[in-house]
CSV table of C-alpha atoms in Angstrom, one decimal:
chain,number,residue,atom,x,y,z
A,1,LYS,CA,103.1,174.8,86.5
A,2,GLY,CA,102.2,171.3,87.1
A,3,SER,CA,104.2,168.9,89.3
A,4,ILE,CA,107.4,168.6,87.1
A,5,ASN,CA,109.5,170.8,89.4
A,6,ALA,CA,112.4,169.2,90.9
A,7,VAL,CA,114.0,170.1,94.1
A,8,TYR,CA,117.6,170.7,94.2
A,9,GLY,CA,118.3,167.3,96.1
A,10,ILE,CA,117.1,165.6,93.1
A,11,THR,CA,118.9,167.5,90.7
A,12,VAL,CA,122.0,166.9,92.6
A,13,SER,CA,121.3,163.2,92.8
A,14,ALA,CA,120.7,163.0,89.0
A,15,VAL,CA,123.9,164.6,88.2
A,16,PHE,CA,126.0,162.5,90.8
A,17,TYR,CA,124.5,159.3,89.3
A,18,VAL,CA,125.6,160.3,85.6
A,19,PHE,CA,129.2,161.0,86.7
A,20,ARG,CA,129.1,157.9,89.1
A,21,CYS,CA,128.4,155.9,86.1
A,22,LEU,CA,131.4,157.0,84.5
A,23,LEU,CA,133.8,156.1,87.3
A,24,GLY,CA,135.5,152.9,87.9
A,25,LEU,CA,134.2,150.6,90.9
A,26,ASP,CA,137.5,151.2,92.7
A,27,VAL,CA,136.3,154.5,93.5
A,28,PRO,CA,134.1,154.6,96.5
A,29,ASN,CA,130.9,156.5,96.9
A,30,ASN,CA,131.3,159.7,99.1
A,31,SER,CA,131.1,163.4,99.1
A,32,GLY,CA,134.6,163.7,97.4
A,33,CYS,CA,133.1,162.4,94.2
A,34,LEU,CA,131.1,165.6,93.8
A,35,LYS,CA,133.8,168.0,94.6
A,36,PRO,CA,135.2,168.5,91.1
A,37,ILE,CA,131.5,169.2,90.0
A,38,THR,CA,129.8,172.8,90.2
A,39,ILE,CA,126.0,172.6,89.8
A,40,ILE,CA,124.4,176.0,88.7
A,41,ALA,CA,120.7,175.7,89.6
A,42,PRO,CA,119.0,179.0,90.2
A,43,GLU,CA,116.4,179.1,92.9
A,44,GLY,CA,112.8,179.1,91.6
A,45,THR,CA,113.6,177.2,88.5
A,46,VAL,CA,112.4,173.7,87.6
A,47,VAL,CA,115.6,172.2,88.6
A,48,ASN,CA,115.6,173.9,92.0
A,49,ALA,CA,111.9,174.7,93.0
A,50,LYS,CA,110.9,176.2,96.2
A,51,SER,CA,107.4,176.1,98.1
A,52,PRO,CA,104.7,176.1,97.1
A,53,ALA,CA,105.8,174.6,93.8
A,54,ALA,CA,104.4,171.1,93.0
A,55,VAL,CA,107.4,168.5,92.8
A,56,ALA,CA,105.9,165.1,92.6
A,57,ALA,CA,107.2,164.5,89.3
A,58,GLY,CA,110.4,166.0,89.9
A,59,ASN,CA,111.6,162.9,91.3
A,60,VAL,CA,110.2,160.4,88.7
A,61,GLU,CA,110.2,162.3,85.5
A,62,THR,CA,112.4,165.5,85.5
A,63,SER,CA,115.1,163.5,87.0
A,64,GLN,CA,115.1,161.4,84.0
A,65,ARG,CA,115.4,164.4,81.7
A,66,ILE,CA,118.5,165.6,83.7
A,67,VAL,CA,120.1,162.2,83.1
A,68,ASP,CA,119.4,162.2,79.4
A,69,ILE,CA,120.6,165.6,78.8
A,70,LEU,CA,124.0,165.0,80.6
A,71,PHE,CA,124.7,161.8,78.9
A,72,GLY,CA,123.7,163.2,75.6
A,73,ALA,CA,126.2,166.2,76.1
A,74,LEU,CA,129.0,163.8,77.2
A,75,ALA,CA,128.5,161.2,74.2
A,76,LYS,CA,130.9,162.9,71.9
A,77,ALA,CA,133.6,163.2,74.4
A,78,MET,CA,133.1,159.5,75.5
A,79,PRO,CA,131.2,157.5,72.7
A,80,GLU,CA,132.8,154.3,73.8
A,81,ILE,CA,131.0,154.1,77.3
A,82,ILE,CA,128.1,156.6,76.9
A,83,PRO,CA,124.6,154.8,76.1
A,84,ALA,CA,122.0,156.0,73.8
A,85,ALA,CA,118.8,157.4,75.6
A,86,SER,CA,117.0,154.7,77.5
A,87,GLN,CA,113.0,155.0,77.9
A,88,GLY,CA,113.2,158.0,80.1
A,89,THR,CA,110.3,157.6,82.2
A,90,MET,CA,108.9,155.8,84.9
A,91,ASN,CA,105.5,155.3,83.2
A,92,ASN,CA,103.6,156.0,86.5
A,93,ILE,CA,100.2,154.8,86.9
A,94,THR,CA,97.7,154.9,89.9
A,95,ILE,CA,94.1,153.5,90.1
A,96,GLY,CA,91.9,154.0,93.2
A,97,GLY,CA,88.4,153.3,94.3
A,98,PHE,CA,86.0,151.0,96.1
A,99,ASP,CA,86.3,147.3,95.4
A,100,PRO,CA,82.6,145.8,95.4
A,101,PHE,CA,84.0,142.2,95.4
A,102,ARG,CA,86.2,142.6,98.6
A,103,LYS,CA,84.0,145.3,100.1
A,104,ARG,CA,86.9,147.8,100.7
A,105,TYR,CA,88.9,150.7,99.4
A,106,PHE,CA,92.0,149.9,97.2
A,107,ALA,CA,94.8,152.2,95.8
A,108,TYR,CA,97.3,150.7,93.4
A,109,TYR,CA,100.3,152.4,92.0
A,110,GLU,CA,103.1,151.1,89.8
A,111,THR,CA,105.8,152.0,87.4
A,112,ILE,CA,106.5,150.2,84.2
A,113,GLY,CA,110.0,149.6,82.7
A,114,GLY,CA,110.8,150.0,79.0
A,115,GLY,CA,113.9,149.6,76.8
A,116,THR,CA,117.6,150.9,77.5
A,117,GLY,CA,119.8,152.5,75.3
A,118,ALA,CA,122.5,150.5,73.3
A,119,LEU,CA,126.0,151.0,73.8
A,120,SER,CA,128.9,151.1,71.6
A,121,ASN,CA,129.4,147.2,71.9
A,122,ARG,CA,126.0,145.7,72.5
A,123,ASP,CA,122.4,146.1,72.3
A,124,GLY,CA,120.1,147.8,74.8
A,125,VAL,CA,118.0,145.6,77.3
A,126,ASP,CA,114.3,144.9,76.8
A,127,ALA,CA,111.6,145.6,79.3
A,128,ILE,CA,113.7,146.8,82.2
A,129,HIS,CA,113.7,150.1,84.6
A,130,SER,CA,116.8,152.3,84.1
A,131,HIS,CA,118.6,155.1,85.4
A,132,MET,CA,116.6,156.9,88.1
A,133,THR,CA,113.9,154.0,88.3
A,134,ASN,CA,114.4,151.0,90.2
A,135,THR,CA,111.1,149.7,91.2
A,136,LEU,CA,110.1,145.8,91.1
A,137,ASN,CA,107.8,144.2,88.6
A,138,THR,CA,104.2,143.4,90.0
A,139,PRO,CA,103.5,139.8,89.0
A,140,ILE,CA,100.3,139.4,87.3
A,141,GLU,CA,98.9,136.8,89.8
A,142,ALA,CA,99.7,139.2,92.6
A,143,LEU,CA,98.0,141.9,90.7
A,144,GLU,CA,94.6,140.2,90.0
A,145,TYR,CA,94.6,138.8,93.8
A,146,THR,CA,94.8,142.1,95.3
A,147,PHE,CA,92.9,144.4,93.2
A,148,PRO,CA,89.7,144.4,91.1
A,149,PHE,CA,91.7,144.1,87.6
A,150,GLN,CA,92.2,141.7,84.9
A,151,VAL,CA,95.5,141.9,83.2
A,152,MET,CA,94.8,141.4,79.6
A,153,LYS,CA,98.2,141.8,78.0
A,154,TYR,CA,101.7,142.1,79.6
A,155,GLU,CA,104.5,141.7,76.9
A,156,ILE,CA,107.5,142.9,75.1
A,157,ARG,CA,106.6,145.6,72.7
A,158,GLU,CA,108.5,144.2,69.8
A,159,ASN,CA,110.5,146.6,67.4
A,160,SER,CA,110.1,149.5,69.7
A,161,GLY,CA,113.9,150.0,70.3
A,162,GLY,CA,115.8,152.1,67.6
A,163,THR,CA,117.9,150.5,65.0
A,164,GLY,CA,121.6,150.6,64.7
A,165,LYS,CA,124.6,148.8,64.4
A,166,PHE,CA,123.5,147.8,68.1
A,167,ASN,CA,119.6,148.1,68.5
A,168,GLY,CA,118.0,149.8,71.5
A,169,GLY,CA,116.0,147.5,74.1
A,170,ASN,CA,112.2,147.1,73.5
A,171,GLY,CA,109.6,148.6,75.8
A,172,ILE,CA,106.6,146.9,77.3
A,173,ILE,CA,103.0,146.7,76.6
A,174,ARG,CA,101.0,146.5,80.1
A,175,GLU,CA,97.2,146.3,79.6
A,176,ILE,CA,94.7,146.2,82.5
A,177,LYS,CA,91.0,145.8,82.6
A,178,VAL,CA,89.4,147.5,85.7
A,179,LEU,CA,86.3,145.5,87.1
A,180,CYS,CA,84.6,148.6,88.7
A,181,ASP,CA,84.3,152.2,88.5
A,182,SER,CA,87.4,153.8,89.5
A,183,GLU,CA,89.9,156.7,89.0
A,184,ALA,CA,93.1,156.8,87.3
A,185,THR,CA,96.1,159.0,87.0
A,186,LEU,CA,99.0,158.7,84.5
A,187,LEU,CA,102.1,160.5,85.0
A,188,SER,CA,104.6,159.8,82.0
A,189,GLU,CA,107.1,161.4,79.5
A,190,ARG,CA,108.5,160.4,76.1
A,191,ARG,CA,105.1,160.5,74.5
A,192,LYS,CA,106.0,163.3,72.1
A,193,THR,CA,109.7,162.9,71.8
A,194,SER,CA,111.7,159.7,71.2
A,195,PRO,CA,114.5,158.5,73.2
A,196,TYR,CA,117.5,159.5,71.2
A,197,GLY,CA,120.1,157.2,69.1
A,198,LEU,CA,123.7,158.0,69.2
A,199,ASN,CA,126.4,157.8,66.3
A,200,GLY,CA,123.8,157.1,63.6
A,201,GLY,CA,121.6,154.8,65.6
A,202,LYS,CA,117.7,155.4,65.5
A,203,SER,CA,115.6,156.8,68.0
A,204,GLY,CA,113.5,154.2,70.1
A,205,LYS,CA,109.8,154.8,69.7
A,206,GLU,CA,107.9,157.0,72.1
A,207,GLY,CA,105.5,155.7,74.4
A,208,LYS,CA,101.5,155.6,74.1
A,209,ASN,CA,98.7,155.9,76.7
A,210,LEU,CA,95.4,154.4,75.5
A,211,LEU,CA,92.1,154.2,76.9
A,212,ILE,CA,90.0,151.5,75.5
A,213,ARG,CA,86.2,151.8,76.0
A,214,ASN,CA,83.4,149.8,74.1
A,215,ASN,CA,86.0,148.6,71.8
A,216,GLU,CA,87.1,152.2,70.9
A,217,GLN,CA,90.5,153.4,71.8
A,218,ILE,CA,91.2,156.8,72.9
A,219,LEU,CA,94.5,158.2,73.0
A,220,LEU,CA,95.5,159.8,76.4
A,221,PRO,CA,97.9,162.3,77.1
A,222,GLY,CA,101.1,161.7,79.0
A,223,LYS,CA,99.8,163.3,82.1
A,224,CYS,CA,96.2,163.0,83.0
A,225,SER,CA,93.6,162.1,85.5
A,226,ILE,CA,90.6,160.2,84.2
A,227,SER,CA,87.3,158.4,85.6
A,228,LEU,CA,87.3,154.8,84.8
A,229,ARG,CA,84.1,152.5,84.2
A,230,ALA,CA,83.7,148.8,84.9
A,231,ASN,CA,85.4,147.0,82.1
A,232,ASP,CA,87.5,150.0,80.6
A,233,ILE,CA,90.9,149.0,79.6
A,234,ILE,CA,94.2,151.0,80.2
A,235,ARG,CA,96.8,150.3,77.8
A,236,ILE,CA,100.3,151.6,78.3
A,237,HIS,CA,103.0,151.4,75.6
A,238,THR,CA,106.4,152.2,77.1
A,239,PRO,CA,109.0,153.6,75.1
A,240,GLY,CA,112.0,151.7,73.4
A,241,GLY,CA,115.7,152.7,74.0
A,242,GLY,CA,117.8,154.4,71.1
A,243,GLY,CA,120.2,152.6,69.1
A,244,PHE,CA,123.9,153.1,68.6
A,245,GLY,CA,125.8,153.1,65.3
A,246,LYS,CA,124.6,153.3,61.9
A,247,PRO,CA,122.3,150.2,61.0
């Protein structure tokens, strides 16, 4: 149910990414890297979906769960190089409709960075994409020039990284006011469970999606589609990374 199913290729890519991170740079990227690894993913499951299963979120969200699970499972064996959990979501947001100012239809899609997990020897990184995400940041000026939006806030989400001997990276707060009626879809994870810490480090803060309408804050689920009115505000709090080691 839903679009969180991943096709087999996504599962293989996530597994390969994890183990590739653990190899030295002197090892080339080729099919030989995967030969020692056996992937058991029965057909018809969430990690090997078949038609007509919906799979849009498998690429952008379920792949992150696979990465988190594998790094977490390997953490005790390789604590010196395995990081605590990073934000673990792309924080996908799409908004579309008719722009009355430019007299044209528009479609906006962006993913938003967050905090990375701390390592055994350094803090996590603030406000950046990690693991299976790699999209660019959209500058405020470009966003407001192209779409009927006003960016009210774009800042680091202070104290959202988990504390530890080394702290997790902080997430982001991105707040967009829509200037006309439109439709929005949010596709995100880590809204109920926090990115884990390691070796006594604390978890990072989970994310939060908010609709602000007439000065009232309405908590939105991690995955939803909503109709927006002119001057509504969508506020996204992205997760922080987990901490490493006892504070």
